[in-house]
JSON list of C-alpha atoms in Angstrom, two decimals:
[
{"chain": "A", "resi": 6, "resn": "MET", "atom": "CA", "xyz": [131.39, 124.25, 52.69]},
{"chain": "A", "resi": 7, "resn": "SER", "atom": "CA", "xyz": [134.14, 126.08, 54.66]},
{"chain": "A", "resi": 8, "resn": "LEU", "atom": "CA", "xyz": [136.15, 124.62, 57.39]},
{"chain": "A", "resi": 9, "resn": "SER", "atom": "CA", "xyz": [134.35, 126.75, 59.98]},
{"chain": "A", "resi": 10, "resn": "GLU", "atom": "CA", "xyz": [131.04, 125.24, 58.87]},
{"chain": "A", "resi": 11, "resn": "VAL", "atom": "CA", "xyz": [132.44, 121.71, 59.21]},
{"chain": "A", "resi": 12, "resn": "VAL", "atom": "CA", "xyz": [133.79, 122.53, 62.71]},
{"chain": "A", "resi": 13, "resn": "LEU", "atom": "CA", "xyz": [130.33, 123.95, 63.71]},
{"chain": "A", "resi": 14, "resn": "ILE", "atom": "CA", "xyz": [128.46, 120.85, 62.47]},
{"chain": "A", "resi": 15, "resn": "VAL", "atom": "CA", "xyz": [130.94, 118.51, 64.26]},
{"chain": "A", "resi": 16, "resn": "SER", "atom": "CA", "xyz": [130.89, 120.51, 67.48]},
{"chain": "A", "resi": 17, "resn": "SER", "atom": "CA", "xyz": [127.06, 120.55, 67.41]},
{"chain": "A", "resi": 18, "resn": "LEU", "atom": "CA", "xyz": [127.07, 116.81, 67.11]},
{"chain": "A", "resi": 19, "resn": "VAL", "atom": "CA", "xyz": [129.25, 116.50, 70.13]},
{"chain": "A", "resi": 20, "resn": "GLU", "atom": "CA", "xyz": [127.56, 119.15, 72.24]},
{"chain": "A", "resi": 21, "resn": "SER", "atom": "CA", "xyz": [123.91, 118.49, 71.57]},
{"chain": "A", "resi": 22, "resn": "PRO", "atom": "CA", "xyz": [122.94, 115.60, 69.26]},
{"chain": "A", "resi": 23, "resn": "SER", "atom": "CA", "xyz": [119.27, 115.96, 70.25]},
{"chain": "A", "resi": 24, "resn": "GLN", "atom": "CA", "xyz": [119.27, 119.57, 69.15]},
{"chain": "A", "resi": 25, "resn": "LEU", "atom": "CA", "xyz": [120.94, 118.74, 65.94]},
{"chain": "A", "resi": 26, "resn": "TRP", "atom": "CA", "xyz": [118.42, 115.89, 65.20]},
{"chain": "A", "resi": 27, "resn": "GLU", "atom": "CA", "xyz": [115.53, 118.30, 66.03]},
{"chain": "A", "resi": 28, "resn": "ASP", "atom": "CA", "xyz": [116.89, 120.86, 63.47]},
{"chain": "A", "resi": 29, "resn": "ILE", "atom": "CA", "xyz": [117.20, 118.11, 60.82]},
{"chain": "A", "resi": 30, "resn": "CYS", "atom": "CA", "xyz": [113.66, 116.91, 61.50]},
{"chain": "A", "resi": 31, "resn": "GLU", "atom": "CA", "xyz": [112.17, 120.39, 61.42]},
{"chain": "A", "resi": 32, "resn": "GLY", "atom": "CA", "xyz": [113.28, 121.06, 57.89]},
{"chain": "A", "resi": 33, "resn": "THR", "atom": "CA", "xyz": [112.98, 117.59, 56.39]},
{"chain": "A", "resi": 34, "resn": "ASP", "atom": "CA", "xyz": [109.90, 115.59, 55.35]},
{"chain": "A", "resi": 35, "resn": "GLU", "atom": "CA", "xyz": [109.34, 112.09, 56.80]},
{"chain": "A", "resi": 36, "resn": "TRP", "atom": "CA", "xyz": [109.99, 110.28, 53.46]},
{"chain": "A", "resi": 37, "resn": "THR", "atom": "CA", "xyz": [113.46, 111.80, 53.17]},
{"chain": "A", "resi": 38, "resn": "LEU", "atom": "CA", "xyz": [114.20, 111.00, 56.81]},
{"chain": "A", "resi": 39, "resn": "LEU", "atom": "CA", "xyz": [113.10, 107.41, 56.32]},
{"chain": "A", "resi": 40, "resn": "THR", "atom": "CA", "xyz": [115.06, 106.82, 53.16]},
{"chain": "A", "resi": 41, "resn": "LEU", "atom": "CA", "xyz": [118.27, 108.81, 53.48]},
{"chain": "A", "resi": 42, "resn": "PHE", "atom": "CA", "xyz": [118.80, 108.63, 57.25]},
{"chain": "A", "resi": 43, "resn": "THR", "atom": "CA", "xyz": [118.26, 104.81, 57.34]},
{"chain": "A", "resi": 44, "resn": "MET", "atom": "CA", "xyz": [120.20, 104.17, 54.12]},
{"chain": "A", "resi": 45, "resn": "ILE", "atom": "CA", "xyz": [123.33, 106.32, 54.27]},
{"chain": "A", "resi": 46, "resn": "PRO", "atom": "CA", "xyz": [124.85, 105.35, 57.61]},
{"chain": "A", "resi": 47, "resn": "PRO", "atom": "CA", "xyz": [124.66, 101.53, 57.00]},
{"chain": "A", "resi": 48, "resn": "LEU", "atom": "CA", "xyz": [126.05, 101.95, 53.47]},
{"chain": "A", "resi": 49, "resn": "ILE", "atom": "CA", "xyz": [128.94, 104.23, 54.62]},
{"chain": "A", "resi": 50, "resn": "THR", "atom": "CA", "xyz": [129.67, 101.73, 57.46]},
{"chain": "A", "resi": 51, "resn": "TYR", "atom": "CA", "xyz": [129.64, 98.70, 55.28]},
{"chain": "A", "resi": 52, "resn": "HIS", "atom": "CA", "xyz": [131.81, 100.10, 52.48]},
{"chain": "A", "resi": 53, "resn": "LEU", "atom": "CA", "xyz": [134.23, 101.79, 54.86]},
{"chain": "A", "resi": 54, "resn": "ILE", "atom": "CA", "xyz": [134.82, 98.66, 56.91]},
{"chain": "A", "resi": 55, "resn": "GLY", "atom": "CA", "xyz": [135.07, 96.60, 53.67]},
{"chain": "A", "resi": 56, "resn": "GLN", "atom": "CA", "xyz": [137.71, 98.89, 52.29]},
{"chain": "A", "resi": 57, "resn": "LEU", "atom": "CA", "xyz": [139.71, 98.77, 55.53]},
{"chain": "A", "resi": 58, "resn": "PHE", "atom": "CA", "xyz": [139.74, 94.96, 55.48]},
{"chain": "A", "resi": 59, "resn": "LEU", "atom": "CA", "xyz": [140.59, 94.94, 51.73]},
{"chain": "A", "resi": 60, "resn": "TYR", "atom": "CA", "xyz": [143.47, 97.37, 52.43]},
{"chain": "A", "resi": 61, "resn": "MET", "atom": "CA", "xyz": [144.64, 95.06, 55.15]},
{"chain": "A", "resi": 62, "resn": "ASP", "atom": "CA", "xyz": [144.50, 92.06, 52.87]},
{"chain": "A", "resi": 63, "resn": "ILE", "atom": "CA", "xyz": [146.36, 93.63, 50.04]},
{"chain": "A", "resi": 64, "resn": "HIS", "atom": "CA", "xyz": [149.15, 95.46, 52.07]},
{"chain": "A", "resi": 65, "resn": "HIS", "atom": "CA", "xyz": [149.37, 93.16, 55.03]},
{"chain": "A", "resi": 66, "resn": "TRP", "atom": "CA", "xyz": [149.12, 96.14, 57.32]},
{"chain": "A", "resi": 67, "resn": "PRO", "atom": "CA", "xyz": [148.50, 96.84, 60.16]},
{"chain": "A", "resi": 68, "resn": "ILE", "atom": "CA", "xyz": [150.32, 93.75, 61.17]},
{"chain": "A", "resi": 69, "resn": "PHE", "atom": "CA", "xyz": [148.81, 93.47, 64.56]},
{"chain": "A", "resi": 70, "resn": "LEU", "atom": "CA", "xyz": [145.52, 92.81, 62.76]},
{"chain": "A", "resi": 71, "resn": "TYR", "atom": "CA", "xyz": [146.85, 90.80, 59.80]},
{"chain": "A", "resi": 72, "resn": "ARG", "atom": "CA", "xyz": [148.54, 88.46, 62.23]},
{"chain": "A", "resi": 73, "resn": "HIS", "atom": "CA", "xyz": [145.11, 87.22, 63.38]},
{"chain": "A", "resi": 74, "resn": "LYS", "atom": "CA", "xyz": [143.67, 86.69, 59.89]},
{"chain": "A", "resi": 75, "resn": "ILE", "atom": "CA", "xyz": [142.63, 83.10, 59.41]},
{"chain": "A", "resi": 76, "resn": "GLN", "atom": "CA", "xyz": [142.67, 82.81, 55.59]},
{"chain": "A", "resi": 77, "resn": "LYS", "atom": "CA", "xyz": [146.02, 84.25, 54.45]},
{"chain": "A", "resi": 78, "resn": "VAL", "atom": "CA", "xyz": [145.45, 83.68, 50.69]},
{"chain": "A", "resi": 79, "resn": "PRO", "atom": "CA", "xyz": [146.89, 86.57, 48.67]},
{"chain": "A", "resi": 80, "resn": "VAL", "atom": "CA", "xyz": [144.40, 88.94, 47.05]},
{"chain": "A", "resi": 81, "resn": "ASP", "atom": "CA", "xyz": [144.33, 88.85, 43.33]},
{"chain": "A", "resi": 82, "resn": "THR", "atom": "CA", "xyz": [144.17, 92.58, 42.60]},
{"chain": "A", "resi": 83, "resn": "SER", "atom": "CA", "xyz": [143.16, 91.93, 38.97]},
{"chain": "A", "resi": 84, "resn": "LEU", "atom": "CA", "xyz": [139.76, 90.99, 40.28]},
{"chain": "A", "resi": 85, "resn": "LEU", "atom": "CA", "xyz": [139.15, 94.23, 42.05]},
{"chain": "A", "resi": 86, "resn": "PRO", "atom": "CA", "xyz": [137.35, 95.85, 39.12]},
{"chain": "A", "resi": 87, "resn": "ARG", "atom": "CA", "xyz": [134.90, 92.88, 39.12]},
{"chain": "A", "resi": 88, "resn": "LEU", "atom": "CA", "xyz": [134.52, 93.22, 42.89]},
{"chain": "A", "resi": 89, "resn": "TYR", "atom": "CA", "xyz": [133.66, 96.92, 42.69]},
{"chain": "A", "resi": 90, "resn": "SER", "atom": "CA", "xyz": [131.22, 96.33, 39.74]},
{"chain": "A", "resi": 91, "resn": "SER", "atom": "CA", "xyz": [129.44, 93.69, 41.84]},
{"chain": "A", "resi": 92, "resn": "MET", "atom": "CA", "xyz": [129.29, 96.08, 44.76]},
{"chain": "A", "resi": 93, "resn": "ARG", "atom": "CA", "xyz": [127.86, 98.76, 42.66]},
{"chain": "A", "resi": 94, "resn": "TRP", "atom": "CA", "xyz": [125.30, 96.50, 41.17]},
{"chain": "A", "resi": 95, "resn": "GLY", "atom": "CA", "xyz": [124.24, 95.09, 44.57]},
{"chain": "A", "resi": 96, "resn": "THR", "atom": "CA", "xyz": [123.95, 98.45, 46.09]},
{"chain": "A", "resi": 97, "resn": "ILE", "atom": "CA", "xyz": [121.97, 100.03, 43.27]},
{"chain": "A", "resi": 98, "resn": "PHE", "atom": "CA", "xyz": [119.71, 97.22, 42.41]},
{"chain": "A", "resi": 99, "resn": "LEU", "atom": "CA", "xyz": [119.30, 95.39, 45.72]},
{"chain": "A", "resi": 100, "resn": "VAL", "atom": "CA", "xyz": [120.15, 97.49, 48.82]},
{"chain": "A", "resi": 101, "resn": "ILE", "atom": "CA", "xyz": [118.67, 100.81, 47.73]},
{"chain": "A", "resi": 102, "resn": "PRO", "atom": "CA", "xyz": [115.37, 99.33, 46.60]},
{"chain": "A", "resi": 103, "resn": "VAL", "atom": "CA", "xyz": [115.09, 97.43, 49.93]},
{"chain": "A", "resi": 104, "resn": "PHE", "atom": "CA", "xyz": [115.66, 100.62, 51.89]},
{"chain": "A", "resi": 105, "resn": "TYR", "atom": "CA", "xyz": [112.90, 102.31, 49.73]},
{"chain": "A", "resi": 106, "resn": "LEU", "atom": "CA", "xyz": [110.57, 99.37, 50.32]},
{"chain": "A", "resi": 107, "resn": "ASN", "atom": "CA", "xyz": [111.35, 99.54, 54.09]},
{"chain": "A", "resi": 108, "resn": "ALA", "atom": "CA", "xyz": [110.51, 103.32, 54.12]},
{"chain": "A", "resi": 109, "resn": "TYR", "atom": "CA", "xyz": [107.24, 102.73, 52.18]},
{"chain": "A", "resi": 110, "resn": "ALA", "atom": "CA", "xyz": [106.24, 99.90, 54.64]},
{"chain": "A", "resi": 111, "resn": "SER", "atom": "CA", "xyz": [106.97, 102.13, 57.55]},
{"chain": "A", "resi": 112, "resn": "LEU", "atom": "CA", "xyz": [104.73, 104.90, 56.26]},
{"chain": "A", "resi": 113, "resn": "TRP", "atom": "CA", "xyz": [102.02, 102.35, 55.39]},
{"chain": "A", "resi": 114, "resn": "LEU", "atom": "CA", "xyz": [102.26, 100.68, 58.82]},
{"chain": "A", "resi": 115, "resn": "LYS", "atom": "CA", "xyz": [102.41, 104.02, 60.74]},
{"chain": "A", "resi": 116, "resn": "PRO", "atom": "CA", "xyz": [98.60, 104.22, 61.37]},
{"chain": "A", "resi": 117, "resn": "TYR", "atom": "CA", "xyz": [98.86, 100.82, 63.12]},
{"chain": "A", "resi": 118, "resn": "GLY", "atom": "CA", "xyz": [101.70, 101.93, 65.42]},
{"chain": "A", "resi": 119, "resn": "MET", "atom": "CA", "xyz": [104.31, 99.80, 63.66]},
{"chain": "A", "resi": 120, "resn": "GLY", "atom": "CA", "xyz": [107.32, 100.54, 61.40]},
{"chain": "A", "resi": 121, "resn": "ILE", "atom": "CA", "xyz": [110.13, 102.93, 61.91]},
{"chain": "A", "resi": 122, "resn": "ARG", "atom": "CA", "xyz": [109.22, 105.83, 64.21]},
{"chain": "A", "resi": 123, "resn": "VAL", "atom": "CA", "xyz": [110.50, 109.14, 63.03]},
{"chain": "A", "resi": 124, "resn": "SER", "atom": "CA", "xyz": [110.17, 112.04, 65.45]},
{"chain": "A", "resi": 125, "resn": "ALA", "atom": "CA", "xyz": [112.27, 115.06, 66.54]},
{"chain": "A", "resi": 126, "resn": "THR", "atom": "CA", "xyz": [112.80, 113.61, 70.07]},
{"chain": "A", "resi": 127, "resn": "LEU", "atom": "CA", "xyz": [115.50, 110.93, 70.39]},
{"chain": "A", "resi": 128, "resn": "PRO", "atom": "CA", "xyz": [114.54, 107.66, 72.03]},
{"chain": "A", "resi": 129, "resn": "SER", "atom": "CA", "xyz": [115.41, 107.06, 75.65]},
{"chain": "A", "resi": 130, "resn": "LEU", "atom": "CA", "xyz": [118.13, 104.74, 76.76]},
{"chain": "A", "resi": 131, "resn": "THR", "atom": "CA", "xyz": [115.62, 102.23, 77.91]},
{"chain": "A", "resi": 132, "resn": "GLU", "atom": "CA", "xyz": [113.95, 102.16, 74.49]},
{"chain": "A", "resi": 133, "resn": "ILE", "atom": "CA", "xyz": [117.41, 101.90, 72.68]},
{"chain": "A", "resi": 134, "resn": "VAL", "atom": "CA", "xyz": [118.48, 98.97, 74.88]},
{"chain": "A", "resi": 135, "resn": "ARG", "atom": "CA", "xyz": [115.02, 97.27, 74.53]},
{"chain": "A", "resi": 136, "resn": "ASP", "atom": "CA", "xyz": [115.06, 97.56, 70.68]},
{"chain": "A", "resi": 137, "resn": "PHE", "atom": "CA", "xyz": [118.68, 96.45, 70.51]},
{"chain": "A", "resi": 138, "resn": "LEU", "atom": "CA", "xyz": [117.96, 93.31, 72.55]},
{"chain": "A", "resi": 139, "resn": "VAL", "atom": "CA", "xyz": [114.77, 92.45, 70.55]},
{"chain": "A", "resi": 140, "resn": "PHE", "atom": "CA", "xyz": [116.62, 93.01, 67.28]},
{"chain": "A", "resi": 141, "resn": "ALA", "atom": "CA", "xyz": [119.49, 90.86, 68.40]},
{"chain": "A", "resi": 142, "resn": "VAL", "atom": "CA", "xyz": [117.27, 87.88, 69.34]},
{"chain": "A", "resi": 143, "resn": "VAL", "atom": "CA", "xyz": [115.13, 88.24, 66.17]},
{"chain": "A", "resi": 144, "resn": "GLU", "atom": "CA", "xyz": [118.24, 88.50, 64.01]},
{"chain": "A", "resi": 145, "resn": "GLU", "atom": "CA", "xyz": [119.88, 85.40, 65.52]},
{"chain": "A", "resi": 146, "resn": "VAL", "atom": "CA", "xyz": [116.71, 83.30, 65.24]},
{"chain": "A", "resi": 147, "resn": "LEU", "atom": "CA", "xyz": [116.13, 84.33, 61.64]},
{"chain": "A", "resi": 148, "resn": "PHE", "atom": "CA", "xyz": [119.80, 83.80, 60.69]},
{"chain": "A", "resi": 149, "resn": "TYR", "atom": "CA", "xyz": [119.92, 80.36, 62.38]},
{"chain": "A", "resi": 150, "resn": "TYR", "atom": "CA", "xyz": [116.76, 79.04, 60.63]},
{"chain": "A", "resi": 151, "resn": "SER", "atom": "CA", "xyz": [117.60, 80.55, 57.26]},
{"chain": "A", "resi": 152, "resn": "HIS", "atom": "CA", "xyz": [121.10, 79.12, 57.52]},
{"chain": "A", "resi": 153, "resn": "ARG", "atom": "CA", "xyz": [119.51, 75.72, 58.45]},
{"chain": "A", "resi": 154, "resn": "LEU", "atom": "CA", "xyz": [117.16, 76.04, 55.46]},
{"chain": "A", "resi": 155, "resn": "LEU", "atom": "CA", "xyz": [119.96, 76.58, 53.03]},
{"chain": "A", "resi": 156, "resn": "HIS", "atom": "CA", "xyz": [121.56, 73.30, 54.16]},
{"chain": "A", "resi": 157, "resn": "VAL", "atom": "CA", "xyz": [118.48, 71.30, 53.06]},
{"chain": "A", "resi": 158, "resn": "PRO", "atom": "CA", "xyz": [119.64, 69.18, 50.03]},
{"chain": "A", "resi": 159, "resn": "PHE", "atom": "CA", "xyz": [117.16, 70.95, 47.71]},
{"chain": "A", "resi": 160, "resn": "PHE", "atom": "CA", "xyz": [118.99, 74.24, 48.15]},
{"chain": "A", "resi": 161, "resn": "TYR", "atom": "CA", "xyz": [122.37, 73.02, 48.93]},
{"chain": "A", "resi": 162, "resn": "LYS", "atom": "CA", "xyz": [122.99, 70.88, 45.78]},
{"chain": "A", "resi": 163, "resn": "ARG", "atom": "CA", "xyz": [122.18, 73.84, 43.51]}
]
């Protein structure tokens, strides 16, 4: 891919994201959209942010962020290969299968009007805000009760 192609892609993202998304949807089947486009952005975000925090822990830089770190225990860099092995294992055997199950469930629930909606038109701002608020409330409730459940002695003592 040449530099001019990269510039063209980036400029199309800035100028018309809806047109870019329509072009992607036009040439891509629904299964690919549900798997790749719901899997790749969170994985890249998770790993990129994790690497930035790890860099900050190892190098104590940038200082304006490191100064606010609560646990200032030095990082044992000899454990990094084990960390990366665990991350690879978790991504391959846990995260990716969950994304595939999610895509399968979305296709299965589609006739009932549920699941992830994939269409060439982007959602409206109202729909984005509504979905974000519903997700935030549901996630907070599920996190709270799962956290409480894990403090039950049956689970906690193990």
